[in-house]
PDB file of C-alpha atoms in Angstrom:
ATOM      1  CA  ASP A   1      22.938 -17.070 -20.280  1.00  0.00           C
ATOM      2  CA  GLU A   2      23.582 -15.876 -16.707  1.00  0.00           C
ATOM      3  CA  ALA A   3      26.887 -14.284 -17.660  1.00  0.00           C
ATOM      4  CA  GLY A   4      25.217 -12.235 -20.376  1.00  0.00           C
ATOM      5  CA  PHE A   5      27.075 -13.603 -23.398  1.00  0.00           C
ATOM      6  CA  THR A   6      23.850 -14.093 -25.390  1.00  0.00           C
ATOM      7  CA  PRO A   7      22.715 -11.239 -27.659  1.00  0.00           C
ATOM      8  CA  ALA A   8      20.028  -8.970 -26.273  1.00  0.00           C
ATOM      9  CA  THR A   9      16.687  -8.723 -28.042  1.00  0.00           C
ATOM     10  CA  TYR A  10      14.643  -5.546 -28.183  1.00  0.00           C
ATOM     11  CA  LYS A  11      11.104  -4.324 -28.565  1.00  0.00           C
ATOM     12  CA  THR A  12      11.004  -2.568 -31.916  1.00  0.00           C
ATOM     13  CA  SER A  13       9.589   0.751 -33.098  1.00  0.00           C
ATOM     14  CA  LEU A  14       9.014   2.174 -29.617  1.00  0.00           C
ATOM     15  CA  SER A  15       8.440   5.925 -29.663  1.00  0.00           C
ATOM     16  CA  PHE A  16      10.195   8.312 -27.286  1.00  0.00           C
ATOM     17  CA  GLU A  17       6.891   8.697 -25.452  1.00  0.00           C
ATOM     18  CA  HIS A  18       6.504   4.912 -25.083  1.00  0.00           C
ATOM     19  CA  VAL A  19       9.939   4.700 -23.467  1.00  0.00           C
ATOM     20  CA  PHE A  20       9.847   7.752 -21.183  1.00  0.00           C
ATOM     21  CA  GLY A  21       6.188   8.672 -20.828  1.00  0.00           C
ATOM     22  CA  PHE A  22       6.396  12.142 -22.407  1.00  0.00           C
ATOM     23  CA  SER A  23       7.023  13.581 -25.851  1.00  0.00           C
ATOM     24  CA  ALA A  24      10.538  14.526 -26.924  1.00  0.00           C
ATOM     25  CA  ARG A  25      11.403  18.214 -26.796  1.00  0.00           C
ATOM     26  CA  LEU A  26      12.763  19.818 -29.944  1.00  0.00           C
ATOM     27  CA  ALA A  27      16.354  19.745 -28.635  1.00  0.00           C
ATOM     28  CA  GLN A  28      16.063  16.059 -27.696  1.00  0.00           C
ATOM     29  CA  GLN A  29      14.654  15.220 -31.126  1.00  0.00           C
ATOM     30  CA  GLN A  30      17.541  17.032 -32.811  1.00  0.00           C
ATOM     31  CA  LEU A  31      20.082  14.780 -31.092  1.00  0.00           C
ATOM     32  CA  ILE A  32      18.020  11.653 -31.816  1.00  0.00           C
ATOM     33  CA  ASP A  33      17.840  12.552 -35.513  1.00  0.00           C
ATOM     34  CA  THR A  34      21.577  13.296 -35.652  1.00  0.00           C
ATOM     35  CA  VAL A  35      22.779   9.990 -34.144  1.00  0.00           C
ATOM     36  CA  SER A  36      22.397   7.780 -37.204  1.00  0.00           C
ATOM     37  CA  ASP A  37      25.590   5.714 -37.250  1.00  0.00           C
ATOM     38  CA  PRO A  38      28.744   5.044 -35.195  1.00  0.00           C
ATOM     39  CA  GLY A  39      30.612   8.282 -34.540  1.00  0.00           C
ATOM     40  CA  VAL A  40      31.092  10.926 -31.859  1.00  0.00           C
ATOM     41  CA  TYR A  41      28.259  13.229 -30.844  1.00  0.00           C
ATOM     42  CA  VAL A  42      28.560  16.080 -28.346  1.00  0.00           C
ATOM     43  CA  LEU A  43      25.437  17.594 -26.786  1.00  0.00           C
ATOM     44  CA  GLU A  44      26.035  20.840 -24.912  1.00  0.00           C
ATOM     45  CA  ALA A  45      22.926  22.086 -23.141  1.00  0.00           C
ATOM     46  CA  PRO A  46      21.891  23.417 -19.728  1.00  0.00           C
ATOM     47  CA  MET A  47      20.489  21.240 -16.964  1.00  0.00           C
ATOM     48  CA  GLY A  48      16.837  20.340 -17.287  1.00  0.00           C
ATOM     49  CA  LEU A  49      16.840  19.926 -21.063  1.00  0.00           C
ATOM     50  CA  GLY A  50      16.643  16.120 -20.828  1.00  0.00           C
ATOM     51  CA  LYS A  51      20.108  15.234 -22.135  1.00  0.00           C
ATOM     52  CA  THR A  52      20.050  11.802 -20.444  1.00  0.00           C
ATOM     53  CA  GLU A  53      16.755  10.731 -22.028  1.00  0.00           C
ATOM     54  CA  ALA A  54      17.852  12.013 -25.447  1.00  0.00           C
ATOM     55  CA  ALA A  55      21.103  10.021 -25.252  1.00  0.00           C
ATOM     56  CA  LEU A  56      19.347   6.843 -24.083  1.00  0.00           C
ATOM     57  CA  TYR A  57      16.732   6.985 -26.828  1.00  0.00           C
ATOM     58  CA  ALA A  58      19.433   7.601 -29.447  1.00  0.00           C
ATOM     59  CA  ALA A  59      21.203   4.519 -28.035  1.00  0.00           C
ATOM     60  CA  TYR A  60      17.959   2.521 -28.306  1.00  0.00           C
ATOM     61  CA  GLN A  61      17.678   3.421 -31.983  1.00  0.00           C
ATOM     62  CA  MET A  62      21.242   2.241 -32.614  1.00  0.00           C
ATOM     63  CA  LEU A  63      20.562  -1.016 -30.731  1.00  0.00           C
ATOM     64  CA  GLN A  64      17.347  -1.920 -32.522  1.00  0.00           C
ATOM     65  CA  ALA A  65      18.960  -1.083 -35.884  1.00  0.00           C
ATOM     66  CA  GLY A  66      21.762  -3.548 -35.152  1.00  0.00           C
ATOM     67  CA  LYS A  67      24.394  -0.778 -35.214  1.00  0.00           C
ATOM     68  CA  ALA A  68      25.452  -1.245 -31.569  1.00  0.00           C
ATOM     69  CA  ALA A  69      25.979  -4.202 -29.231  1.00  0.00           C
ATOM     70  CA  GLY A  70      25.223  -2.623 -25.863  1.00  0.00           C
ATOM     71  CA  ILE A  71      25.530   0.521 -23.740  1.00  0.00           C
ATOM     72  CA  TYR A  72      28.061   1.756 -21.206  1.00  0.00           C
ATOM     73  CA  PHE A  73      26.939   4.852 -19.296  1.00  0.00           C
ATOM     74  CA  ALA A  74      29.950   6.582 -17.698  1.00  0.00           C
ATOM     75  CA  LEU A  75      29.694   9.254 -15.003  1.00  0.00           C
ATOM     76  CA  PRO A  76      32.278  11.185 -12.971  1.00  0.00           C
ATOM     77  CA  THR A  77      31.531   9.834  -9.472  1.00  0.00           C
ATOM     78  CA  GLN A  78      30.172   6.799  -7.630  1.00  0.00           C
ATOM     79  CA  LEU A  79      27.271   8.927  -6.369  1.00  0.00           C
ATOM     80  CA  THR A  80      26.159   9.999  -9.852  1.00  0.00           C
ATOM     81  CA  SER A  81      26.601   6.406 -11.093  1.00  0.00           C
ATOM     82  CA  ASN A  82      24.380   5.102  -8.300  1.00  0.00           C
ATOM     83  CA  LYS A  83      21.731   7.725  -9.064  1.00  0.00           C
ATOM     84  CA  ILE A  84      21.535   6.922 -12.784  1.00  0.00           C
ATOM     85  CA  TYR A  85      21.670   3.143 -12.242  1.00  0.00           C
ATOM     86  CA  GLN A  86      17.983   2.670 -11.391  1.00  0.00           C
ATOM     87  CA  ARG A  87      16.880   5.020 -14.175  1.00  0.00           C
ATOM     88  CA  PHE A  88      19.000   3.005 -16.592  1.00  0.00           C
ATOM     89  CA  ASN A  89      17.447  -0.287 -15.450  1.00  0.00           C
ATOM     90  CA  ASP A  90      13.956   1.201 -15.842  1.00  0.00           C
ATOM     91  CA  PHE A  91      14.946   2.172 -19.382  1.00  0.00           C
ATOM     92  CA  LEU A  92      16.126  -1.397 -20.094  1.00  0.00           C
ATOM     93  CA  ASP A  93      12.861  -2.811 -18.740  1.00  0.00           C
ATOM     94  CA  ARG A  94      10.991  -0.785 -21.345  1.00  0.00           C
ATOM     95  CA  ILE A  95      13.158  -1.534 -24.402  1.00  0.00           C
ATOM     96  CA  LEU A  96      14.202  -5.168 -23.886  1.00  0.00           C
ATOM     97  CA  SER A  97      12.007  -8.012 -25.106  1.00  0.00           C
ATOM     98  CA  ALA A  98       9.933  -9.729 -22.429  1.00  0.00           C
ATOM     99  CA  ASP A  99      12.029 -12.912 -22.718  1.00  0.00           C
ATOM    100  CA  CYS A 100      15.371 -11.063 -22.575  1.00  0.00           C
ATOM    101  CA  LYS A 101      17.104 -11.590 -19.228  1.00  0.00           C
ATOM    102  CA  HIS A 102      19.708  -8.860 -19.532  1.00  0.00           C
ATOM    103  CA  ARG A 103      20.070  -6.148 -16.935  1.00  0.00           C
ATOM    104  CA  SER A 104      22.762  -3.600 -16.245  1.00  0.00           C
ATOM    105  CA  PHE A 105      25.775  -3.925 -13.979  1.00  0.00           C
ATOM    106  CA  LEU A 106      27.052  -1.177 -11.695  1.00  0.00           C
ATOM    107  CA  LEU A 107      30.785  -0.662 -12.054  1.00  0.00           C
ATOM    108  CA  HIS A 108      32.879   1.365  -9.640  1.00  0.00           C
ATOM    109  CA  GLY A 109      35.088   0.827  -6.620  1.00  0.00           C
ATOM    110  CA  LYS A 110      32.200  -0.049  -4.278  1.00  0.00           C
ATOM    111  CA  ALA A 111      29.990  -1.809  -6.820  1.00  0.00           C
ATOM    112  CA  TRP A 112      30.760  -5.130  -5.107  1.00  0.00           C
ATOM    113  CA  LEU A 113      28.269  -4.005  -2.479  1.00  0.00           C
ATOM    114  CA  GLN A 114      25.579  -4.712  -5.060  1.00  0.00           C
ATOM    115  CA  GLU A 115      24.867  -8.441  -4.859  1.00  0.00           C
ATOM    116  CA  ILE A 116      25.136 -10.223  -8.217  1.00  0.00           C
ATOM    117  CA  GLU A 117      23.384 -13.574  -8.614  1.00  0.00           C
ATOM    118  CA  MET A 118      25.289 -15.954 -10.866  1.00  0.00           C
ATOM    119  CA  GLY A 119      24.629 -19.382  -9.377  1.00  0.00           C
ATOM    120  CA  GLU A 120      27.847 -21.283  -8.664  1.00  0.00           C
ATOM    121  CA  GLU A 121      29.898 -18.349  -9.906  1.00  0.00           C
ATOM    122  CA  ALA A 122      28.370 -16.078  -7.252  1.00  0.00           C
ATOM    123  CA  LYS A 123      30.416 -17.721  -4.515  1.00  0.00           C
ATOM    124  CA  PRO A 124      33.143 -15.514  -2.974  1.00  0.00           C
ATOM    125  CA  GLY A 125      35.949 -15.089  -5.481  1.00  0.00           C
ATOM    126  CA  GLY A 126      34.021 -16.798  -8.242  1.00  0.00           C
ATOM    127  CA  ALA A 127      31.720 -14.311  -9.961  1.00  0.00           C
ATOM    128  CA  TRP A 128      33.098 -13.324 -13.342  1.00  0.00           C
ATOM    129  CA  PHE A 129      31.349  -9.966 -13.407  1.00  0.00           C
ATOM    130  CA  ASN A 130      32.141  -9.081  -9.778  1.00  0.00           C
ATOM    131  CA  HIS A 131      35.576  -7.966 -10.919  1.00  0.00           C
ATOM    132  CA  ALA A 132      35.529  -4.443 -12.338  1.00  0.00           C
ATOM    133  CA  LYS A 133      37.900  -5.189 -15.202  1.00  0.00           C
ATOM    134  CA  ARG A 134      35.460  -7.754 -16.619  1.00  0.00           C
ATOM    135  CA  GLY A 135      32.210  -5.895 -16.004  1.00  0.00           C
ATOM    136  CA  LEU A 136      32.457  -3.992 -19.272  1.00  0.00           C
ATOM    137  CA  LEU A 137      31.944  -7.303 -21.080  1.00  0.00           C
ATOM    138  CA  ALA A 138      28.291  -7.228 -20.009  1.00  0.00           C
ATOM    139  CA  PRO A 139      26.074  -5.692 -22.707  1.00  0.00           C
ATOM    140  CA  PHE A 140      24.724  -3.020 -20.363  1.00  0.00           C
ATOM    141  CA  ALA A 141      26.567  -1.286 -17.555  1.00  0.00           C
ATOM    142  CA  VAL A 142      26.625   1.968 -15.609  1.00  0.00           C
ATOM    143  CA  GLY A 143      29.768   3.098 -13.847  1.00  0.00           C
ATOM    144  CA  THR A 144      32.443   5.658 -13.245  1.00  0.00           C
ATOM    145  CA  ILE A 145      34.514   7.092 -16.079  1.00  0.00           C
ATOM    146  CA  ASP A 146      37.721   5.466 -14.790  1.00  0.00           C
ATOM    147  CA  GLN A 147      36.377   2.010 -15.685  1.00  0.00           C
ATOM    148  CA  ALA A 148      36.277   3.091 -19.330  1.00  0.00           C
ATOM    149  CA  LEU A 149      39.437   5.222 -19.261  1.00  0.00           C
ATOM    150  CA  MET A 150      41.525   2.174 -18.372  1.00  0.00           C
ATOM    151  CA  ALA A 151      40.664   0.745 -21.790  1.00  0.00           C
ATOM    152  CA  ALA A 152      42.902   3.460 -23.260  1.00  0.00           C
ATOM    153  CA  MET A 153      45.678   3.157 -20.665  1.00  0.00           C
ATOM    154  CA  ASN A 154      48.632   0.804 -20.352  1.00  0.00           C
ATOM    155  CA  VAL A 155      47.199  -1.102 -17.407  1.00  0.00           C
ATOM    156  CA  LYS A 156      46.778  -4.801 -16.670  1.00  0.00           C
ATOM    157  CA  HIS A 157      43.883  -6.289 -18.637  1.00  0.00           C
ATOM    158  CA  GLY A 158      43.183  -2.938 -20.293  1.00  0.00           C
ATOM    159  CA  PHE A 159      42.585  -4.836 -23.533  1.00  0.00           C
ATOM    160  CA  VAL A 160      39.680  -6.697 -21.865  1.00  0.00           C
ATOM    161  CA  ARG A 161      37.998  -3.355 -21.159  1.00  0.00           C
ATOM    162  CA  ALA A 162      38.626  -2.186 -24.728  1.00  0.00           C
ATOM    163  CA  PHE A 163      37.107  -5.407 -26.070  1.00  0.00           C
ATOM    164  CA  GLY A 164      34.108  -4.950 -23.784  1.00  0.00           C
ATOM    165  CA  LEU A 165      33.462  -1.428 -25.110  1.00  0.00           C
ATOM    166  CA  ALA A 166      33.905  -2.291 -28.803  1.00  0.00           C
ATOM    167  CA  GLY A 167      30.796  -1.646 -30.870  1.00  0.00           C
ATOM    168  CA  LYS A 168      28.767  -0.240 -27.971  1.00  0.00           C
ATOM    169  CA  VAL A 169      27.052   3.063 -27.401  1.00  0.00           C
ATOM    170  CA  VAL A 170      29.269   4.776 -24.820  1.00  0.00           C
ATOM    171  CA  ILE A 171      27.593   7.722 -23.069  1.00  0.00           C
ATOM    172  CA  LEU A 172      30.008  10.052 -21.276  1.00  0.00           C
ATOM    173  CA  ASP A 173      28.079  12.350 -18.949  1.00  0.00           C
ATOM    174  CA  GLU A 174      29.037  15.599 -17.176  1.00  0.00           C
ATOM    175  CA  VAL A 175      32.236  15.934 -19.192  1.00  0.00           C
ATOM    176  CA  HIS A 176      32.647  19.575 -18.103  1.00  0.00           C
ATOM    177  CA  THR A 177      33.504  18.373 -14.569  1.00  0.00           C
ATOM    178  CA  TYR A 178      36.749  16.603 -15.513  1.00  0.00           C
ATOM    179  CA  ASP A 179      40.142  18.146 -14.732  1.00  0.00           C
ATOM    180  CA  ALA A 180      43.042  18.494 -17.185  1.00  0.00           C
ATOM    181  CA  TYR A 181      44.528  15.075 -16.302  1.00  0.00           C
ATOM    182  CA  THR A 182      41.266  13.176 -16.747  1.00  0.00           C
ATOM    183  CA  GLY A 183      40.467  15.271 -19.807  1.00  0.00           C
ATOM    184  CA  THR A 184      43.696  14.167 -21.508  1.00  0.00           C
ATOM    185  CA  LEU A 185      42.844  10.504 -20.850  1.00  0.00           C
ATOM    186  CA  LEU A 186      39.318  11.163 -22.103  1.00  0.00           C
ATOM    187  CA  ASP A 187      40.680  12.472 -25.410  1.00  0.00           C
ATOM    188  CA  ALA A 188      42.628   9.216 -25.834  1.00  0.00           C
ATOM    189  CA  LEU A 189      39.561   7.140 -24.901  1.00  0.00           C
ATOM    190  CA  VAL A 190      37.337   8.890 -27.461  1.00  0.00           C
ATOM    191  CA  GLU A 191      39.959   8.303 -30.161  1.00  0.00           C
ATOM    192  CA  LEU A 192      40.110   4.609 -29.214  1.00  0.00           C
ATOM    193  CA  LEU A 193      36.331   4.259 -29.184  1.00  0.00           C
ATOM    194  CA  ARG A 194      36.109   5.781 -32.657  1.00  0.00           C
ATOM    195  CA  SER A 195      38.543   3.146 -33.930  1.00  0.00           C
ATOM    196  CA  LEU A 196      36.409   0.417 -32.290  1.00  0.00           C
ATOM    197  CA  HIS A 197      33.285   1.576 -34.196  1.00  0.00           C
ATOM    198  CA  CYS A 198      31.543   2.785 -31.061  1.00  0.00           C
ATOM    199  CA  THR A 199      28.808   5.382 -30.929  1.00  0.00           C
ATOM    200  CA  VAL A 200      30.092   7.939 -28.434  1.00  0.00           C
ATOM    201  CA  ILE A 201      27.575  10.406 -26.985  1.00  0.00           C
ATOM    202  CA  ILE A 202      29.167  13.129 -24.871  1.00  0.00           C
ATOM    203  CA  LEU A 203      26.882  15.150 -22.584  1.00  0.00           C
ATOM    204  CA  SER A 204      27.959  18.421 -21.012  1.00  0.00           C
ATOM    205  CA  ALA A 205      26.523  21.604 -19.582  1.00  0.00           C
ATOM    206  CA  THR A 206      29.142  23.547 -21.525  1.00  0.00           C
ATOM    207  CA  LEU A 207      32.455  23.023 -23.321  1.00  0.00           C
ATOM    208  CA  ASN A 208      34.556  25.664 -24.994  1.00  0.00           C
ATOM    209  CA  GLN A 209      35.471  25.301 -28.665  1.00  0.00           C
ATOM    210  CA  GLU A 210      39.061  24.253 -27.910  1.00  0.00           C
ATOM    211  CA  ARG A 211      37.887  21.462 -25.587  1.00  0.00           C
ATOM    212  CA  ARG A 212      35.508  20.153 -28.240  1.00  0.00           C
ATOM    213  CA  ARG A 213      38.289  20.319 -30.827  1.00  0.00           C
ATOM    214  CA  ASN A 214      40.589  18.246 -28.593  1.00  0.00           C
ATOM    215  CA  LEU A 215      37.868  15.659 -27.998  1.00  0.00           C
ATOM    216  CA  LEU A 216      36.863  15.323 -31.646  1.00  0.00           C
ATOM    217  CA  LYS A 217      40.275  15.861 -33.291  1.00  0.00           C
ATOM    218  CA  THR A 218      38.757  18.033 -35.989  1.00  0.00           C
ATOM    219  CA  GLU A 219      38.389  21.700 -36.892  1.00  0.00           C
ATOM    220  CA  LEU A 220      35.268  23.380 -35.483  1.00  0.00           C
ATOM    221  CA  HIS A 221      33.761  26.807 -36.016  1.00  0.00           C
ATOM    222  CA  SER A 222      30.432  27.222 -34.217  1.00  0.00           C
ATOM    223  CA  THR A 223      30.185  29.170 -30.978  1.00  0.00           C
ATOM    224  CA  ASP A 224      26.421  28.630 -30.600  1.00  0.00           C
ATOM    225  CA  TYR A 225      24.877  27.375 -27.359  1.00  0.00           C
ATOM    226  CA  PRO A 226      23.109  24.998 -26.869  1.00  0.00           C
ATOM    227  CA  LEU A 227      24.872  22.967 -29.554  1.00  0.00           C
ATOM    228  CA  ILE A 228      25.168  19.494 -31.076  1.00  0.00           C
ATOM    229  CA  THR A 229      28.515  18.623 -32.653  1.00  0.00           C
ATOM    230  CA  ALA A 230      28.717  15.399 -34.664  1.00  0.00           C
ATOM    231  CA  VAL A 231      31.605  13.575 -36.304  1.00  0.00           C
ATOM    232  CA  HIS A 232      30.062  10.775 -38.358  1.00  0.00           C
ATOM    233  CA  LYS A 233      31.561   7.465 -39.457  1.00  0.00           C
ATOM    234  CA  ASP A 234      32.569   8.999 -42.828  1.00  0.00           C
ATOM    235  CA  GLN A 235      34.416  11.783 -40.918  1.00  0.00           C
ATOM    236  CA  SER A 236      31.882  14.423 -41.985  1.00  0.00           C
ATOM    237  CA  VAL A 237      31.320  17.084 -39.318  1.00  0.00           C
ATOM    238  CA  GLU A 238      28.061  18.768 -38.306  1.00  0.00           C
ATOM    239  CA  GLU A 239      27.568  21.643 -35.874  1.00  0.00           C
ATOM    240  CA  LEU A 240      23.873  22.120 -35.163  1.00  0.00           C
ATOM    241  CA  ALA A 241      22.541  24.981 -33.071  1.00  0.00           C
ATOM    242  CA  ILE A 242      19.754  23.804 -30.764  1.00  0.00           C
ATOM    243  CA  ALA A 243      16.591  25.792 -30.359  1.00  0.00           C
ATOM    244  CA  PRO A 244      16.973  27.456 -26.940  1.00  0.00           C
ATOM    245  CA  ALA A 245      14.537  26.742 -24.140  1.00  0.00           C
ATOM    246  CA  PRO A 246      11.722  29.257 -23.638  1.00  0.00           C
ATOM    247  CA  ASP A 247      12.938  32.461 -22.045  1.00  0.00           C
ATOM    248  CA  THR A 248      12.816  32.611 -18.260  1.00  0.00           C
ATOM    249  CA  GLN A 249      12.710  35.977 -16.549  1.00  0.00           C
ATOM    250  CA  VAL A 250      14.852  36.368 -13.446  1.00  0.00           C
ATOM    251  CA  ALA A 251      14.649  39.376 -11.128  1.00  0.00           C
ATOM    252  CA  ILE A 252      17.937  40.516  -9.561  1.00  0.00           C
ATOM    253  CA  LEU A 253      18.015  42.851  -6.582  1.00  0.00           C
ATOM    254  CA  LEU A 254      21.480  44.213  -5.769  1.00  0.00           C
ATOM    255  CA  LEU A 255      22.095  45.063  -2.105  1.00  0.00           C
ATOM    256  CA  HIS A 256      25.317  46.753  -1.014  1.00  0.00           C
ATOM    257  CA  GLU A 257      25.060  45.911   2.686  1.00  0.00           C
ATOM    258  CA  ASP A 258      24.705  42.599   4.527  1.00  0.00           C
ATOM    259  CA  ALA A 259      21.927  43.474   6.981  1.00  0.00           C
ATOM    260  CA  PRO A 260      19.104  43.986   4.423  1.00  0.00           C
ATOM    261  CA  ALA A 261      20.141  40.763   2.663  1.00  0.00           C
ATOM    262  CA  VAL A 262      19.979  38.784   5.940  1.00  0.00           C
ATOM    263  CA  GLU A 263      16.509  40.201   6.666  1.00  0.00           C
ATOM    264  CA  GLU A 264      15.371  39.404   3.121  1.00  0.00           C
ATOM    265  CA  ALA A 265      16.633  35.821   3.388  1.00  0.00           C
ATOM    266  CA  LEU A 266      14.917  35.233   6.730  1.00  0.00           C
ATOM    267  CA  GLU A 267      11.676  36.834   5.548  1.00  0.00           C
ATOM    268  CA  ARG A 268      11.572  34.639   2.427  1.00  0.00           C
ATOM    269  CA  ALA A 269      12.401  31.522   4.461  1.00  0.00           C
ATOM    270  CA  SER A 270       9.535  32.337   6.832  1.00  0.00           C
ATOM    271  CA  MET A 271       7.258  32.441   3.750  1.00  0.00           C
ATOM    272  CA  GLY A 272       8.240  28.837   2.992  1.00  0.00           C
ATOM    273  CA  GLN A 273      10.767  29.641   0.249  1.00  0.00           C
ATOM    274  CA  GLN A 274      14.126  27.895  -0.002  1.00  0.00           C
ATOM    275  CA  VAL A 275      17.086  30.260   0.267  1.00  0.00           C
ATOM    276  CA  LEU A 276      20.681  29.578  -0.794  1.00  0.00           C
ATOM    277  CA  TRP A 277      23.404  31.843   0.632  1.00  0.00           C
ATOM    278  CA  ILE A 278      26.843  31.684  -0.975  1.00  0.00           C
ATOM    279  CA  GLU A 279      30.050  33.066   0.528  1.00  0.00           C
ATOM    280  CA  ASN A 280      33.556  33.288  -0.925  1.00  0.00           C
ATOM    281  CA  THR A 281      35.497  31.330   1.702  1.00  0.00           C
ATOM    282  CA  VAL A 282      34.900  28.493   4.143  1.00  0.00           C
ATOM    283  CA  ASN A 283      35.543  30.776   7.113  1.00  0.00           C
ATOM    284  CA  GLU A 284      33.077  33.406   5.898  1.00  0.00           C
ATOM    285  CA  ALA A 285      30.507  30.668   5.234  1.00  0.00           C
ATOM    286  CA  GLN A 286      30.916  29.329   8.776  1.00  0.00           C
ATOM    287  CA  GLN A 287      30.509  32.786  10.307  1.00  0.00           C
ATOM    288  CA  ARG A 288      27.459  33.531   8.180  1.00  0.00           C
ATOM    289  CA  TYR A 289      25.938  30.177   9.121  1.00  0.00           C
ATOM    290  CA  LEU A 290      26.279  30.911  12.838  1.00  0.00           C
ATOM    291  CA  GLU A 291      24.533  34.247  12.370  1.00  0.00           C
ATOM    292  CA  LEU A 292      21.713  32.880  10.199  1.00  0.00           C
ATOM    293  CA  ALA A 293      21.220  29.720  12.280  1.00  0.00           C
ATOM    294  CA  ALA A 294      20.770  31.716  15.491  1.00  0.00           C
ATOM    295  CA  ARG A 295      18.221  34.029  13.884  1.00  0.00           C
ATOM    296  CA  ALA A 296      16.453  31.161  12.130  1.00  0.00           C
ATOM    297  CA  ARG A 297      16.095  29.215  15.382  1.00  0.00           C
ATOM    298  CA  GLN A 298      14.356  32.173  17.010  1.00  0.00           C
ATOM    299  CA  LEU A 299      11.891  32.192  14.097  1.00  0.00           C
ATOM    300  CA  GLY A 300      11.434  28.398  14.119  1.00  0.00           C
ATOM    301  CA  LEU A 301      13.098  27.981  10.713  1.00  0.00           C
ATOM    302  CA  ASP A 302      15.464  25.255   9.497  1.00  0.00           C
ATOM    303  CA  CYS A 303      18.926  26.416   8.534  1.00  0.00           C
TER     304      CYS A 303
END
């Protein structure tokens, strides 16, 4: 029981609003309706659209339908993993039955800093789940992408990771941030997960058509954005344009000299606005900071 080898039990028929406290947006509902069976689903949408909640609720539907055995939520860095960890546990608190003792594990290089209580096994060197290569056996876990990638690599105990991911909903977040090396491993991981009957949900701010084609190993045609791309269990492919968010008007003022821009930034900061100044190089950023910090201090502003 403590090790998590008993099946999880779930509250059934919870609405999106019951789980998250607000109604699903149209784009979120489109993903939820699309994820109906094991397969690979790519959601490309800008920040703020609620991609995380949409993916988690789609995972909940797969779990309560008996089409998935757990969830692994993979992120690019330890920082992003730590940030999503509490949100993920809050999500589990809402969907798991009251008598279900499961909770998620945090898996990355410094996850050992999180104390894990496992009775006798919690002694130094004894806890089964303290070791990263075994953590994926737990039904629910949040961690860095490398923990999952090693399932598709020729590394020691890689097969244990693959076994741990089999049949789960695997959410791969912020995929646009990965470099060419990690991206190549990711392609191999997605192919492996498909063969293990996983439900793979890939979240990204944007991917080009070639990158999606490499991930899904299928021919694609749509250039719409935002977009849901789905490869179902029967190998059928869907490309669904998402209704865009309501239009936002942005005013752009183009200044050709630095001095008016500095004055504008300081004036807006003095009005309580937050101002972001971007330079092209580290050296230019340092010089600009010295100039702005000196002026800001005279005006009693933080810089």
